[in-house]
Amino acid sequence: MLVSGGSRGIGRAIVEQLAIQGAHVVFTYHRQHETAQALVRTIREQGMICHAKQCDLNAPDESRAMVEAIEEEFGEIYALVNNAGITQDKSFPTMSETDWLSVISTNLNGTALLTQAVLQKMMFRKEGRIIMMSSVGGLRASSGQSNYSSTKAALIGLTRTLSHEMARFNILVNAVAPGYIATDMVLSMPESSRSAIPKQVPLRRMGAVEEVAAPVLFLLSDSASYITGHCMVVDGGLSA
Ligand code: NDP
């Protein structure tokens, strides 16, 4: 199993839950080397298998080389969870080209090209699962996030198209769209925006990372063998 951006937040919860279920997990991180190594140590101390690989999603050559290296060192990648993502929020008329391009490049281009590298391996084996981490921001208006919501909507389009293209190779492709989840991404929002979140959510709270990891694990399990092209919304009712 390969999880991108697995060192923190939602990705970390997915890595931990997969390891607990006995999966051989490799996760990627970008800059926070010590955080990633600490997670590897924690998981290994519990007798489970886990490896970390540094990789910048903005560098497609790095992603392709990493996929080759993982398959050589650790074996076939059965599933890819495209979790890594960033935000650079600003009102659209004042958004810089750099803010626009960096989010598109990481969340959409980086995810698509990592997926392509992994799919090329899976297609030979005629088996695999892909999960895209979208967002309710890709399903409804999200002021200040035009760049981010564009990428998250695009990932749902990519999920649907790949589900058809990959069906004959027995590869299932699904997306998960979380609402507000308590991670660094949301906790770095201004206090005024953060404190307004519970009032907007019918369940009156943010979600926990484990509450996103659980549906991801379901979509990777045998129980989800007839589900493909689906986007599972995990948002406490926010977008209903
Ligand atoms: P975090 O910011 O907590 O963690 C992001 C992870 O992505 C880290 O492991 C980080 O590595 C990695 N990463 C960042 N940039 C790159 C890059 N250029 N290349 C490779 N890896 C990178 O994110 P969350 O857990 O909050 O979010 C995870 C996913 O869920 C994202 O796709 C996000 O859009 C989505 N999501 C989150 C929501 C939320 O409320 N939190 C709501 C809806 C969707 P490092 O630690 O080294 O920087």
XYZ file of C-alpha atoms and ligand atoms in Angstrom:
288
model
C 0.000 0.000 0.000
C 1.308 3.478 -0.853
C -0.099 6.573 0.894
C 1.056 10.009 -0.304
C 1.428 12.637 2.421
C 1.163 10.009 5.139
C 3.309 11.689 7.764
C 0.666 13.958 9.277
C -3.076 14.535 9.538
C -5.513 12.357 7.609
C -2.712 10.498 5.801
C -1.111 9.542 9.098
C -4.407 8.081 10.378
C -4.738 6.058 7.149
C -1.158 4.766 7.511
C -1.749 3.793 11.155
C -5.048 2.033 10.440
C -3.573 0.135 7.472
C -0.588 -0.961 9.579
C -2.907 -2.142 12.385
C -4.778 -4.251 9.822
C -1.500 -5.907 8.851
C -0.796 -4.077 5.589
C 2.776 -3.419 4.481
C 2.627 0.374 4.229
C 4.924 2.828 2.460
C 4.061 6.501 2.881
C 5.503 9.668 1.393
C 6.216 13.023 2.961
C 7.584 16.270 1.595
C 9.599 18.394 4.040
C 9.027 17.181 7.603
C 11.633 14.432 7.713
C 11.693 14.035 11.510
C 7.881 13.807 11.744
C 7.935 11.044 9.121
C 10.743 9.103 10.799
C 9.009 9.381 14.195
C 5.876 7.790 12.704
C 7.913 4.949 11.178
C 9.526 4.306 14.590
C 6.170 4.375 16.410
C 4.621 1.873 14.000
C 7.658 -0.435 14.002
C 7.814 -0.403 17.832
C 4.359 -1.981 17.738
C 5.695 -4.797 15.553
C 4.112 -3.541 12.323
C 5.687 -2.843 8.914
C 6.107 0.712 7.615
C 8.519 2.694 5.422
C 8.744 6.400 4.586
C 9.921 7.962 1.308
C 10.633 11.636 0.745
C 8.976 12.841 -2.455
C 7.844 16.173 -3.871
C 4.633 15.653 -5.836
C 5.628 18.681 -7.927
C 8.467 16.682 -9.458
C 6.925 13.945 -11.662
C 10.339 12.372 -12.347
C 10.797 11.945 -8.588
C 7.389 10.256 -8.325
C 8.136 7.854 -11.181
C 11.559 6.977 -9.772
C 10.035 6.502 -6.335
C 7.420 4.054 -7.628
C 10.174 2.010 -9.323
C 12.259 2.046 -6.123
C 9.327 1.028 -3.898
C 8.391 -1.919 -6.118
C 12.030 -3.041 -6.230
C 12.674 -2.678 -2.488
C 9.321 -3.580 -0.948
C 7.270 -5.365 -3.611
C 4.171 -4.636 -5.660
C 1.981 -1.654 -4.821
C -1.515 -3.102 -4.454
C -3.195 0.223 -3.611
C -2.414 3.930 -3.852
C -4.058 6.490 -1.575
C -3.521 9.934 -3.131
C -3.792 11.867 0.108
C -1.150 14.615 -0.148
C -2.522 18.082 -0.786
C -1.948 21.735 0.037
C -3.872 25.004 0.302
C -2.864 28.586 -0.579
C -6.064 30.492 0.179
C -6.832 33.941 -1.170
C -9.733 35.697 -2.809
C -9.528 34.884 -6.553
C -9.046 38.438 -7.962
C -5.969 38.947 -5.772
C -4.556 35.425 -5.992
C -0.987 35.416 -7.329
C -0.022 33.215 -10.257
C 2.336 31.361 -7.902
C -0.465 30.585 -5.440
C -2.682 29.366 -8.270
C -0.013 27.235 -9.960
C 1.474 25.693 -6.803
C -1.877 24.273 -5.690
C -2.795 23.029 -9.188
C 0.667 21.525 -9.574
C 0.694 19.668 -6.245
C -2.937 18.634 -5.834
C -3.849 17.857 -9.441
C -0.779 17.427 -11.662
C 1.302 15.723 -8.979
C -1.521 13.388 -8.001
C -2.342 12.529 -11.633
C 1.266 11.751 -12.548
C 1.897 9.641 -9.428
C -1.322 7.768 -10.225
C -0.183 7.191 -13.813
C 3.155 5.753 -12.633
C 1.406 3.345 -10.248
C -1.363 2.403 -12.725
C 1.172 1.353 -15.347
C 2.362 -1.299 -12.864
C -1.123 -2.316 -11.730
C -2.406 -2.760 -15.304
C 0.114 -5.562 -15.942
C -1.044 -7.340 -12.816
C -4.746 -6.725 -13.519
C -5.401 -5.771 -9.909
C -5.392 -2.620 -7.819
C -7.171 0.144 -5.951
C -6.763 3.912 -6.227
C -8.243 6.439 -3.796
C -8.237 10.198 -4.506
C -8.514 12.534 -1.523
C -10.932 15.154 -2.794
C -12.830 17.589 -0.554
C -16.295 19.049 -0.102
C -14.516 22.120 -1.516
C -14.721 20.282 -4.847
C -18.476 19.841 -4.513
C -19.679 23.210 -3.225
C -18.548 26.825 -3.030
C -15.534 27.458 -0.845
C -14.687 31.166 -0.756
C -10.976 31.917 -0.877
C -10.189 28.463 -2.249
C -10.701 28.820 -6.018
C -7.371 27.100 -6.721
C -7.930 24.330 -4.168
C -11.588 23.676 -5.054
C -10.689 23.508 -8.767
C -8.203 20.725 -8.034
C -10.574 18.838 -5.747
C -13.407 18.968 -8.314
C -10.937 17.828 -10.983
C -9.938 14.827 -8.858
C -13.576 13.700 -8.841
C -13.628 13.972 -12.659
C -10.381 12.038 -12.831
C -11.801 9.380 -10.500
C -14.892 8.884 -12.666
C -12.958 8.680 -15.941
C -10.283 6.361 -14.552
C -12.963 4.094 -13.060
C -14.175 3.417 -16.617
C -10.736 3.228 -18.253
C -9.368 0.907 -15.572
C -12.383 -1.375 -15.013
C -11.177 -3.959 -17.559
C -7.897 -4.173 -15.671
C -9.741 -4.964 -12.421
C -8.558 -1.667 -10.901
C -11.126 0.186 -8.788
C -10.859 3.971 -8.526
C -12.780 5.954 -5.905
C -12.625 9.321 -4.161
C -13.275 10.502 -0.617
C -14.452 14.073 0.017
C -13.910 15.154 3.633
C -15.458 18.255 5.164
C -13.701 20.087 8.005
C -11.246 17.699 9.669
C -9.047 18.696 12.622
C -5.558 18.686 11.083
C -2.742 21.238 10.664
C -4.460 22.362 7.428
C -7.609 23.483 9.262
C -5.937 24.432 12.552
C -3.791 26.945 10.634
C -6.927 28.884 9.600
C -7.535 32.222 11.406
C -9.274 31.679 14.769
C -12.364 33.616 13.588
C -12.872 31.216 10.631
C -12.129 28.143 12.725
C -14.555 28.987 15.507
C -17.324 29.469 12.908
C -16.957 25.875 11.619
C -19.119 23.938 14.117
C -22.123 26.215 13.445
C -21.975 25.376 9.707
C -21.861 21.606 10.204
C -25.121 19.752 10.984
C -23.205 17.422 13.377
C -21.890 20.611 15.076
C -18.211 19.653 15.144
C -15.146 19.068 12.989
C -14.385 15.506 11.986
C -11.491 13.487 13.406
C -8.810 12.047 11.142
C -9.888 8.507 12.096
C -13.361 9.292 10.721
C -11.834 9.793 7.258
C -9.391 6.893 7.545
C -12.248 4.433 8.212
C -14.085 5.001 4.880
C -10.748 4.918 3.033
C -10.012 1.519 4.566
C -13.499 0.363 3.618
C -12.929 1.389 -0.023
C -9.647 -0.548 0.007
C -11.256 -3.658 1.503
C -12.838 -6.728 -0.111
C -16.209 -5.379 1.088
C -15.931 -2.620 -1.560
C -15.215 -4.959 -4.498
C -18.197 -3.678 -6.552
C -17.652 0.054 -5.887
C -15.793 2.127 -8.470
C -16.111 5.708 -9.729
C -17.720 6.741 -6.457
C -17.035 9.811 -4.316
C -17.747 9.164 -0.635
C -18.564 12.357 1.253
C -17.379 12.458 4.890
C -18.453 15.884 6.138
C -20.895 15.634 9.065
C -23.714 16.655 6.729
C -22.100 19.932 5.577
C -22.839 19.455 1.876
C -26.157 17.600 2.202
P -1.785 18.066 6.272
O -1.412 19.458 5.876
O -2.015 17.759 7.714
O -0.682 17.029 5.696
C -0.309 17.128 4.358
C 0.596 15.965 3.961
O 0.951 16.130 2.582
C 1.904 15.922 4.724
O 2.309 14.577 4.889
C 2.869 16.673 3.798
O 4.265 16.308 3.989
C 2.374 16.191 2.439
N 2.722 17.126 1.365
C 2.543 18.462 1.332
N 3.040 18.977 0.185
C 3.547 17.953 -0.528
C 4.228 17.835 -1.773
N 4.501 18.898 -2.545
N 4.640 16.615 -2.164
C 4.396 15.522 -1.398
N 3.759 15.565 -0.213
C 3.352 16.756 0.227
O -3.069 17.705 5.404
P -4.491 17.082 5.842
O -4.286 15.823 6.579
O -5.325 18.146 6.422
O -5.125 16.785 4.404
C -4.845 15.565 3.709
C -5.669 15.555 2.441
O -7.048 15.686 2.756
C -5.344 16.720 1.490
O -5.411 16.285 0.156
C -6.454 17.715 1.773
O -6.701 18.550 0.678
C -7.606 16.777 2.048
N -8.672 17.387 2.822
C -8.418 17.854 4.094
C -9.424 18.439 4.824
C -9.229 18.950 6.206
O -10.170 19.549 6.747
N -8.080 18.764 6.835
C -10.787 18.599 4.255
C -10.923 18.070 2.926
C -9.903 17.485 2.240
P 5.186 17.137 5.052
O 4.653 16.785 6.414
O 6.565 16.637 4.844
O 4.973 18.580 4.726
